[in-house]
Structures are given as C-alpha cells and as structure tokens.
PDB file of C-alpha atoms in Angstrom:
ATOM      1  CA  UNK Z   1       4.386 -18.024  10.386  1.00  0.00           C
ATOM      2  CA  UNK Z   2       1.309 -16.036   9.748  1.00  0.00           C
ATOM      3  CA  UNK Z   3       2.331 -12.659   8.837  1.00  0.00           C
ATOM      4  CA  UNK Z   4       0.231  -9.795   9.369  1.00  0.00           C
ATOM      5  CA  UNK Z   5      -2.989 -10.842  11.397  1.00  0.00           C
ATOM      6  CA  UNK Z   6      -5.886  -8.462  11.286  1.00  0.00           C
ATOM      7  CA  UNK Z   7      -8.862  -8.822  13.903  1.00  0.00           C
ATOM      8  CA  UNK Z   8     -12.046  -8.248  13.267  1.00  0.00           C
ATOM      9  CA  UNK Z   9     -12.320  -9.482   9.424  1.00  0.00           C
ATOM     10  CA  UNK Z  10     -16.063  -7.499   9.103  1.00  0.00           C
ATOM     11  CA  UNK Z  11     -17.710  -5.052  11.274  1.00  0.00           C
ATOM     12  CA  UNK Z  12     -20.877  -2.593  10.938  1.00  0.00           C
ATOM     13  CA  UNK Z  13     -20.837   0.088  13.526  1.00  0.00           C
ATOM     14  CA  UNK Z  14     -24.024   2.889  13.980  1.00  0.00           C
ATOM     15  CA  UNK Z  15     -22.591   6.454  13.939  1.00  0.00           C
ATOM     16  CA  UNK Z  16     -21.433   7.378  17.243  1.00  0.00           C
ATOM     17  CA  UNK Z  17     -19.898   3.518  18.441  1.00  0.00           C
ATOM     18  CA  UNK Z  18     -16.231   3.050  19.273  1.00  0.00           C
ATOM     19  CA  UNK Z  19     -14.266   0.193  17.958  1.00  0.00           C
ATOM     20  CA  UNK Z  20     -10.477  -0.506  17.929  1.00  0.00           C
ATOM     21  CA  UNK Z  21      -9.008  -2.687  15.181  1.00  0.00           C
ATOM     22  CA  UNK Z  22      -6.502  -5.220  16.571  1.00  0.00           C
ATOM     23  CA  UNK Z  23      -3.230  -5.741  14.189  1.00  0.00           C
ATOM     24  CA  UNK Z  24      -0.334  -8.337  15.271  1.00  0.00           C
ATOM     25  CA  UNK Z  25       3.009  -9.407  13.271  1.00  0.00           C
ATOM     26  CA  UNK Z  26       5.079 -12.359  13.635  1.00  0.00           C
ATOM     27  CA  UNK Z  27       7.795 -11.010  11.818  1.00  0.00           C
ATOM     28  CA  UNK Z  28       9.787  -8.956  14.209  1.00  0.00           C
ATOM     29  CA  UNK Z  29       9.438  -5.826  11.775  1.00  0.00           C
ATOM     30  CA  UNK Z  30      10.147  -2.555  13.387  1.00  0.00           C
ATOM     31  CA  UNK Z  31       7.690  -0.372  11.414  1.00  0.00           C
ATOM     32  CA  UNK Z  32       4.252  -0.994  11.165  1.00  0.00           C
ATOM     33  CA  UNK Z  33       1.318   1.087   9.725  1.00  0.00           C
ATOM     34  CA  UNK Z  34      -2.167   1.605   9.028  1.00  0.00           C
ATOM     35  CA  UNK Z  35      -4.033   2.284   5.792  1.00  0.00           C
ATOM     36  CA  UNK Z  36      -7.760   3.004   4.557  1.00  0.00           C
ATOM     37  CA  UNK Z  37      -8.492   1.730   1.422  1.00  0.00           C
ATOM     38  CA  UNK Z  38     -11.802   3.497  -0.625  1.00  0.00           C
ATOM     39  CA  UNK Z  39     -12.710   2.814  -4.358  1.00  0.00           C
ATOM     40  CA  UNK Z  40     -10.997   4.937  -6.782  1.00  0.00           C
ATOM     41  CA  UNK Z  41      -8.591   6.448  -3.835  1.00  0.00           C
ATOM     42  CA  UNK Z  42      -6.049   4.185  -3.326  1.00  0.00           C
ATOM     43  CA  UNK Z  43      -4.499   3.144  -0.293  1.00  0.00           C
ATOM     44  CA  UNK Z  44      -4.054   6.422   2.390  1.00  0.00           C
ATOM     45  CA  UNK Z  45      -1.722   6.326   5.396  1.00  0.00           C
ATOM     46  CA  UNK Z  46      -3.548   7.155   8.657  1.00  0.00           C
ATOM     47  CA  UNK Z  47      -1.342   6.389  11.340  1.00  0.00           C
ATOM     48  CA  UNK Z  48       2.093   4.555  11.317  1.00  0.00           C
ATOM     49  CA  UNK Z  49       4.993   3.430  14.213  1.00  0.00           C
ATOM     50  CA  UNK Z  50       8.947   3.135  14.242  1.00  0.00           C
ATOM     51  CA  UNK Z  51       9.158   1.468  17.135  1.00  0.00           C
ATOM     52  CA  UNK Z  52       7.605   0.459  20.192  1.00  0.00           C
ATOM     53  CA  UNK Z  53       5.928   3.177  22.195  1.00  0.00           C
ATOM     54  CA  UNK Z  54       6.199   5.492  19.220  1.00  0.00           C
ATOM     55  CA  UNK Z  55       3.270   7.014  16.632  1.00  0.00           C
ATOM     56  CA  UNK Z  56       2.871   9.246  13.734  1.00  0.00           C
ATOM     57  CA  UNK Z  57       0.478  10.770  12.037  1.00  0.00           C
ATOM     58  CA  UNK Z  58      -0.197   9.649   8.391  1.00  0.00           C
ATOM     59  CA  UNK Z  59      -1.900  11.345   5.379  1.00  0.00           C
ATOM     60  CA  UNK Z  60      -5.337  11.072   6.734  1.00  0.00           C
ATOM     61  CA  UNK Z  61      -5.294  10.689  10.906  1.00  0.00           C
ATOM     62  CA  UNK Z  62      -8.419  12.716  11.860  1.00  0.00           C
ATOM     63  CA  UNK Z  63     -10.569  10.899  13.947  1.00  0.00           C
ATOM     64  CA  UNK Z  64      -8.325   7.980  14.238  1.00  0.00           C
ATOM     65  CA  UNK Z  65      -5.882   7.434  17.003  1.00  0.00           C
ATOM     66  CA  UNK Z  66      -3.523   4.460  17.738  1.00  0.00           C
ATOM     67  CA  UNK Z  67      -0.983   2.466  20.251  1.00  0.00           C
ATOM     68  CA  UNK Z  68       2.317   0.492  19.783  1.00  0.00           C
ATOM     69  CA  UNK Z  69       2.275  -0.540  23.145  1.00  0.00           C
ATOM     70  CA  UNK Z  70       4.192  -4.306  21.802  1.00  0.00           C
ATOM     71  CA  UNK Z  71       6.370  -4.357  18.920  1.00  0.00           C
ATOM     72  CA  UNK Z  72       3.953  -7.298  17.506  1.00  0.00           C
ATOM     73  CA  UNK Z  73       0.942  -4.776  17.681  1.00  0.00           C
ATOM     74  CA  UNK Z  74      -0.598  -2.210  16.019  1.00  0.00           C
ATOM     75  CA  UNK Z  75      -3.705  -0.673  17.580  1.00  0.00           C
ATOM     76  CA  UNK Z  76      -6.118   1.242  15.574  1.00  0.00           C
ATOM     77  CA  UNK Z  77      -8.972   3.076  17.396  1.00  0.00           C
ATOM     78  CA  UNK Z  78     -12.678   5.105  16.093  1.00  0.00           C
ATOM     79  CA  UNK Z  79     -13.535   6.895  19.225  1.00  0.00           C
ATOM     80  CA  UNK Z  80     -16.921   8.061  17.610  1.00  0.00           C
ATOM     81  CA  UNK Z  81     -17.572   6.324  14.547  1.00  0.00           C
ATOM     82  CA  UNK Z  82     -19.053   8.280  11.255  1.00  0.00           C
ATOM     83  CA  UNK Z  83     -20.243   6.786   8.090  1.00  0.00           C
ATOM     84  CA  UNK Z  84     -17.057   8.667   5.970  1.00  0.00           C
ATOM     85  CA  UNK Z  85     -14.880   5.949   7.848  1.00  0.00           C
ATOM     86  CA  UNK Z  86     -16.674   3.446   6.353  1.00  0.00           C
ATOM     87  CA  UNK Z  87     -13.802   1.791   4.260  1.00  0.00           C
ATOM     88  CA  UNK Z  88     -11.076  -1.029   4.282  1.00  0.00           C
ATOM     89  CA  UNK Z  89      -8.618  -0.957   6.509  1.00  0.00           C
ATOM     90  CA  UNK Z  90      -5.158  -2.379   6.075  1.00  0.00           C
ATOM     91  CA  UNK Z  91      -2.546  -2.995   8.571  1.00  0.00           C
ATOM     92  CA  UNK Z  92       1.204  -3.546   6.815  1.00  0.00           C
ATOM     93  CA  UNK Z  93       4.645  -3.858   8.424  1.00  0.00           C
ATOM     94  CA  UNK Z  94       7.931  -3.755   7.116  1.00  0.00           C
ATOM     95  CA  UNK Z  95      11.442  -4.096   8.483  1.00  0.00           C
ATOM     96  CA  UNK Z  96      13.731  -1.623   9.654  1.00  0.00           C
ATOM     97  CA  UNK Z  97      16.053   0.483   6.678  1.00  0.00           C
ATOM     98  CA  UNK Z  98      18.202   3.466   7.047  1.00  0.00           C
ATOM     99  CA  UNK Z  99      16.631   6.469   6.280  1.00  0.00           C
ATOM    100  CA  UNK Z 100      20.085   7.395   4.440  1.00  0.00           C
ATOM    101  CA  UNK Z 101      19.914   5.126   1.906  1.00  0.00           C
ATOM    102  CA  UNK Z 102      17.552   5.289  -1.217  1.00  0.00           C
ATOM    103  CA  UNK Z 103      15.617   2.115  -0.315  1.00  0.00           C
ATOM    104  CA  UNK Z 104      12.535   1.312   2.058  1.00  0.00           C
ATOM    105  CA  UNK Z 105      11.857  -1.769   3.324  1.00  0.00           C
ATOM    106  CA  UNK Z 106       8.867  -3.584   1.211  1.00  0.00           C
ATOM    107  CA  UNK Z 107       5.436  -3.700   3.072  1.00  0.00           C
ATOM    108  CA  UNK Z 108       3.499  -6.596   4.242  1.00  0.00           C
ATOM    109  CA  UNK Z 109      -0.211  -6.448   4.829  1.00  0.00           C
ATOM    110  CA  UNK Z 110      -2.630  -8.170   6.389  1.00  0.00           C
ATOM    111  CA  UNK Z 111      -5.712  -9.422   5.227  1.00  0.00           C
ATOM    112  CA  UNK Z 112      -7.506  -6.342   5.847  1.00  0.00           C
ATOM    113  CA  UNK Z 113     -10.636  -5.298   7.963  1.00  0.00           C
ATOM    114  CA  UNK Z 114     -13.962  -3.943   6.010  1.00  0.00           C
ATOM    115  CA  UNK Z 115     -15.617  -1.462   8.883  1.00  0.00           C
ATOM    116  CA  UNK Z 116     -19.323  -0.248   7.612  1.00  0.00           C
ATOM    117  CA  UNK Z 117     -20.656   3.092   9.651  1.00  0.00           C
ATOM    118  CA  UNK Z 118     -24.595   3.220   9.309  1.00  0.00           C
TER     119      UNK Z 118
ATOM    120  CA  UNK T   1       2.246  17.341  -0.477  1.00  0.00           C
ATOM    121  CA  UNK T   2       3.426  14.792  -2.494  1.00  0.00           C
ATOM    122  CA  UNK T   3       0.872  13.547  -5.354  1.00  0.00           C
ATOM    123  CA  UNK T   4       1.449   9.922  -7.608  1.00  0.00           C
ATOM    124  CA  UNK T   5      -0.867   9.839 -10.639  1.00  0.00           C
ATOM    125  CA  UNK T   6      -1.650   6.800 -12.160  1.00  0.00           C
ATOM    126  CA  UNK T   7      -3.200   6.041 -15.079  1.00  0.00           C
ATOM    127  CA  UNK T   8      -5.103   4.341 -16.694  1.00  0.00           C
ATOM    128  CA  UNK T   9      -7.061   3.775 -13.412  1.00  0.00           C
ATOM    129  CA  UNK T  10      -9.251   1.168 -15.591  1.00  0.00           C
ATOM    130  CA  UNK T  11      -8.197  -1.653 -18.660  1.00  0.00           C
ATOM    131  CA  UNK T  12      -9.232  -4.102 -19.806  1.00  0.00           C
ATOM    132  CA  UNK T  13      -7.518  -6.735 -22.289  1.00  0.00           C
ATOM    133  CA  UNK T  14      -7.933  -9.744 -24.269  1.00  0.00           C
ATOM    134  CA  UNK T  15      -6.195 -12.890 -22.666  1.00  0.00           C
ATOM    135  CA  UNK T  16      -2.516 -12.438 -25.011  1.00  0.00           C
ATOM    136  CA  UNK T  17      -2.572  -8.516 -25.013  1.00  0.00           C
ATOM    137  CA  UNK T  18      -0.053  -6.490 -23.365  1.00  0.00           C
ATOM    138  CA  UNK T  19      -0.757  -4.199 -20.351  1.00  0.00           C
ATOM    139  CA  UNK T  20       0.817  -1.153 -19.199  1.00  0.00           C
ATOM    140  CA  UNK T  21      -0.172   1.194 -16.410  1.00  0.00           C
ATOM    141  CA  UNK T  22       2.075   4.619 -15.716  1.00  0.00           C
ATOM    142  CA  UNK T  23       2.879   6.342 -12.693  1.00  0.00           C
ATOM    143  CA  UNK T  24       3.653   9.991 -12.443  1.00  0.00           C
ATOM    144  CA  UNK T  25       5.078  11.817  -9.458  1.00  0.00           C
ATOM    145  CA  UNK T  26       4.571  15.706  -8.520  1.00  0.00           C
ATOM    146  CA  UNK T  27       8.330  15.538  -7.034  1.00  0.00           C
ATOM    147  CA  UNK T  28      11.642  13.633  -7.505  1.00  0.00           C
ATOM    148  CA  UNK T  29      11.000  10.412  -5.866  1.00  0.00           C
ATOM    149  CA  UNK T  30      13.948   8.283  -3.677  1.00  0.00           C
ATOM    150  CA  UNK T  31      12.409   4.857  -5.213  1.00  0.00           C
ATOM    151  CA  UNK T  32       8.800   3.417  -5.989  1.00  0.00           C
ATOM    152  CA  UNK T  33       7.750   0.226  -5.167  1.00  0.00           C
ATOM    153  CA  UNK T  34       4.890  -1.708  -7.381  1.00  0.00           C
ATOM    154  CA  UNK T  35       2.345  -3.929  -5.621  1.00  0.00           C
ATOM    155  CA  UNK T  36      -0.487  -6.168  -6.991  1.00  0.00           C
ATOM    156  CA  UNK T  37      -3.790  -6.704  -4.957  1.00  0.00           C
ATOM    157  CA  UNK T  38      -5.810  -9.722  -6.280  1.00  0.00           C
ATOM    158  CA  UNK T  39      -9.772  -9.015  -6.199  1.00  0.00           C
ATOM    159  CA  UNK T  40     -11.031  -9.521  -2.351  1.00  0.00           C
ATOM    160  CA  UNK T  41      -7.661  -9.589  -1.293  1.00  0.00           C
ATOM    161  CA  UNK T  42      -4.404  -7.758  -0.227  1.00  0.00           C
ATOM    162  CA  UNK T  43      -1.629  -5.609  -1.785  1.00  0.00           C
ATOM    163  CA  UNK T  44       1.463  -7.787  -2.277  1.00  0.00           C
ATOM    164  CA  UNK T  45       5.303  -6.281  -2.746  1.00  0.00           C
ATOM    165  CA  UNK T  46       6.476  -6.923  -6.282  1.00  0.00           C
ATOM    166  CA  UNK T  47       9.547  -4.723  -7.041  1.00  0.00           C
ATOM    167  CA  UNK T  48      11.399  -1.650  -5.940  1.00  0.00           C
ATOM    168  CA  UNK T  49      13.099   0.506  -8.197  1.00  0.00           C
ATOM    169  CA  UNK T  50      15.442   2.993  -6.853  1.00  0.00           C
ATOM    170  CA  UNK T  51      18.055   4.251  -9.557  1.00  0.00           C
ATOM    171  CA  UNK T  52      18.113   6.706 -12.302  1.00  0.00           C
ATOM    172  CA  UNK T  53      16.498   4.553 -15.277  1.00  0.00           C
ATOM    173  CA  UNK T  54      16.086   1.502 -14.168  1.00  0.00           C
ATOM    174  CA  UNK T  55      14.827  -1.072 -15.792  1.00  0.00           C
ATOM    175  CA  UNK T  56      14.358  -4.598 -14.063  1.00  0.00           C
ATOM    176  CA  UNK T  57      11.872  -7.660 -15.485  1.00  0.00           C
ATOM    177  CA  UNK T  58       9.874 -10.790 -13.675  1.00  0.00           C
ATOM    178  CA  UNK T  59       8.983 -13.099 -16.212  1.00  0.00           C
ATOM    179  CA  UNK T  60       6.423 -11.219 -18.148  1.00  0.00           C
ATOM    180  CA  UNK T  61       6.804  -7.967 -15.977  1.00  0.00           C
ATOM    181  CA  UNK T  62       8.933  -5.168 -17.074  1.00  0.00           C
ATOM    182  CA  UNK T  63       9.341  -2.096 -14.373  1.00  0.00           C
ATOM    183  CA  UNK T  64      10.614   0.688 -15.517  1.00  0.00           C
ATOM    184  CA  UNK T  65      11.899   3.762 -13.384  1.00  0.00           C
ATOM    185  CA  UNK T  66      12.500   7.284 -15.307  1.00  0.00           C
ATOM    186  CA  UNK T  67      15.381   9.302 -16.027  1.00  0.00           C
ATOM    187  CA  UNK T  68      14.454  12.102 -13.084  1.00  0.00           C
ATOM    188  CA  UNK T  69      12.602   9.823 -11.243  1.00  0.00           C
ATOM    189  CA  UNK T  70       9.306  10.891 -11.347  1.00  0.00           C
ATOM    190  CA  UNK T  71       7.440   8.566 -13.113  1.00  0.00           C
ATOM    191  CA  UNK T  72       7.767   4.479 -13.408  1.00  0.00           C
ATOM    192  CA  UNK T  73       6.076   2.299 -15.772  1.00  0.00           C
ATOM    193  CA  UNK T  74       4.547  -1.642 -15.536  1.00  0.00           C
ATOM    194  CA  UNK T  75       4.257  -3.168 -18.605  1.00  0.00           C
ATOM    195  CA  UNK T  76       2.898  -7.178 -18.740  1.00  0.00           C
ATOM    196  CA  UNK T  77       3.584  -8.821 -21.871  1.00  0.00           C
ATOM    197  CA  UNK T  78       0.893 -11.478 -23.436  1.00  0.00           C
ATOM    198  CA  UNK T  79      -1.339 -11.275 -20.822  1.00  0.00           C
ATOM    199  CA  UNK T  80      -2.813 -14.291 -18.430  1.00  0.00           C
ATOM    200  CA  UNK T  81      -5.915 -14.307 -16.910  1.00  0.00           C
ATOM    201  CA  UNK T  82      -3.930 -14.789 -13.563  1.00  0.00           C
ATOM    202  CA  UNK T  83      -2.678 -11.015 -14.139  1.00  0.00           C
ATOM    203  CA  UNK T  84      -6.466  -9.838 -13.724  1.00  0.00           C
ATOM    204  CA  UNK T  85      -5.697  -7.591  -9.977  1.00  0.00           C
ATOM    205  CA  UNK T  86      -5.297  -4.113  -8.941  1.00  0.00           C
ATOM    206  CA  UNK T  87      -1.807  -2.559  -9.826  1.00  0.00           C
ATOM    207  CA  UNK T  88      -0.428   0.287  -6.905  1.00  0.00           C
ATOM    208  CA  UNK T  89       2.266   1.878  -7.307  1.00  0.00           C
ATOM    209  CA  UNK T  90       3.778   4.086  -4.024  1.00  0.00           C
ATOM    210  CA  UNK T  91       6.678   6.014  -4.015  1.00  0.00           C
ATOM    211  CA  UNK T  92       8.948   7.371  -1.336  1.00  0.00           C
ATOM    212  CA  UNK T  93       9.849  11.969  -1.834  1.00  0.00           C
ATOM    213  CA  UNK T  94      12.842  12.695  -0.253  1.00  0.00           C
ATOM    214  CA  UNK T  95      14.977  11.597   2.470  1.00  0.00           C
ATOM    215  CA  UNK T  96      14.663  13.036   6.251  1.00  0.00           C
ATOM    216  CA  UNK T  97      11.097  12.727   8.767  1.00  0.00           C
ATOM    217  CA  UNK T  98       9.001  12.069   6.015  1.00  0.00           C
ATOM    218  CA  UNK T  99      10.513   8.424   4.197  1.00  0.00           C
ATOM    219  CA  UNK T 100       8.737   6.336   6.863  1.00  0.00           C
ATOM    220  CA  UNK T 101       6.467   7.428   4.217  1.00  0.00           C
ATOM    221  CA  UNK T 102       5.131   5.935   0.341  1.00  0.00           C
ATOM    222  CA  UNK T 103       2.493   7.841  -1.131  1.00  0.00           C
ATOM    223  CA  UNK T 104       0.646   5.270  -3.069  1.00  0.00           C
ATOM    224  CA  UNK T 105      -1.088   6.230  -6.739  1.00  0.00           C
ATOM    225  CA  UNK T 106      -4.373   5.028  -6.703  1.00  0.00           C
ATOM    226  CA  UNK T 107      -4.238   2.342  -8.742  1.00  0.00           C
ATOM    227  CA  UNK T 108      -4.970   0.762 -12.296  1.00  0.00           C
ATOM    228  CA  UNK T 109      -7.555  -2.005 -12.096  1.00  0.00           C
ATOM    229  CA  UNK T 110      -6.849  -4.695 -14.839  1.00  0.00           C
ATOM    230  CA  UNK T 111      -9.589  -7.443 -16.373  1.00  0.00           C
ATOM    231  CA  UNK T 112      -8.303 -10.072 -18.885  1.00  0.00           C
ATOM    232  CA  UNK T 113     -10.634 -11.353 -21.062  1.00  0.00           C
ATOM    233  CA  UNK T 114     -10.414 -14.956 -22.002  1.00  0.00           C
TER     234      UNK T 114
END
C-alpha cells in the first residue's frame, strides 16, 4: 500500500519548458489536490478534484492546469514554465465527507516534487 | 478571503522545554486540522478539532480549539528532539462550495536543542 506516489522526485526546467507532474493514490480517496509549498508561505492550494472528470481552481491556479481523468490520478501541468514556479509541490488526497457536517476528511500527501525554473 | 496566522513562525527550545505555536483565523472556522512535516519530508495529519473549545491531547500534545473558533493552539510538553519539524495548521471557513477547501497558516518551524 503505497499511498500517495509523486513522479518526478526532482526536476530543473529553463523558462519557457512544459512539464506535467504525475500524482497516483492507492487509497480509493475521492478528493485529491495539489499544493505549492515556498519558504515562509506555507502550503497554497492550486488546483484540487471531487471526483473523476472534475477540477477546481485553488488559491493560486494561474499558470497551472490539471486532469482527473482516473480516480487514482492527479495530473498537474506548467504549460510555459517561469522561475516564480520554482517551488515544492505536493500532491494529497483524502476521502470523501459530507459537506454538511463540521468535519473534513484528513489529507494524505505524497512525498512531494521539488521543480527548479532557471 | 480567508487568512490563518500563525505564530511564532520560528522557536527554538532546549531538549525538556515546552513548545507552543498559535493559530489565528480572520473568520469563524468549521474545524482545523494540525499537521507536522519532518525536515525533507511531508506534512502528516495529526488531529482535527471541530467543536466549540475543544481540547483533545496525544501523549505530550495538547490541541486546543477556541471558544468562537477562530484560533487553535499546539502546545508540546518537555520537549524531544524527535518533535524538531514544521507545525501547519489549516482550517476549513464555512460550509457550502468552498469546504473542499483548508487554508493552511504558514507554519511554525521548531529546533530542539539537545
């Protein structure tokens, strides 16, 4: 059972490239989401999923976009890379909850993905 | 939009000290969860905290959730040099579109000194 599984672990990009980061779960969670980490900022939401064939737009989405095309995975793509994404990038998951009720269901993260724009 | 303050973003203790780092929301909050992120790695799901007051402990860890639910507390008794990490807390405003959504503070970074 390996979780949250983040692919690549590293990459430097030049200003300009594309990349897409890969994120698969083995837990059968429902929601999954993706997060940039930067010092002194805390973890931001970018893009996140309820479902399968669904996105939404986070905190910080500009020039990010992203595909739930299987409920395992979580695609996150740069179309044209610039050196303010450099950063850490977390995929998390977490299992369906009611949006009635008070509680949300705990996230689980990956291992994360540190992307460096020259 | 919804802002979480937390502070102290740095501390850093003797090895037996206590520790507490404070969380402060703009607006009422449905619950806040507390995660710990160990240097190189990833945030990890401690606790949630959803009612009025709250208070629950882990051990050494006691989470505390206010009275109008906008601000939480961690406090770590004698600390361990095991406790050295990155404390988040994220909290959830409302109920409706937006609770897919936590708003995470942006951390307090703790060292222990042996």
């Amino acid at each position: 059972n390996a979780g949250v599984t983040q692919t690549p672990k590293f990459r430097v990009l030049k200003t300009g490239q594309s990349m897409t980061l890969l994120c698969a779960q083995d837990m059968n969670h429902e929601y999954m989401y993706w997060y940039r980490q930067d010092p002194g900022m805390g973890l931001r939401l970018i893009h996140y999923s309820v479902g399968e064939g669904t996105t939404a737009k986070g905190e910080v989405p500009d020039g990010y976009n992203v595909s739930r095309l299987k409920k395992q995975n979580f695609l996150l793509g740069l179309e044209s890379a610039a050196p303010s994404q450099t950063s850490v990038y977390f995929c998390a998951s977490s299992a369906r909850f009611l949006r009635t009720t008070l509680y949300n269901s705990p996230l689980h993260f990956g291992n994360g993905t540190r992307l460096t724009v020259t | 939009g919804q802002q979480v303050m937390q502070i102290p973003q740095y501390q850093h203790v003797q090895e037996g000290e206590d520790f507490t780092t404070y969380c402060n929301s703009s607006t009422t909050l449905s619950n806040i969860q507390w995660y710990k992120q160990r240097p190189g790695g990833h945030p990890v799901f401690l606790i949630q905290l959803v009612k009025s007051g709250e208070v629950k402990k882990q051990k050494r860890l006691t989470f505390q959730f206010g009275e109008a639910k906008k601000n939480s507390s961690l406090h770590i008794t004698a600390t361990q040099t095991t406790d050295v990490g990155t404390y988040f807390c994220a909290g959830r405003a409302g109920s409706g579109a937006g609770s897919y959504q936590l708003t995470f503070g942006k951390g307090t970074k703790l060292s222990v000194i042996p």
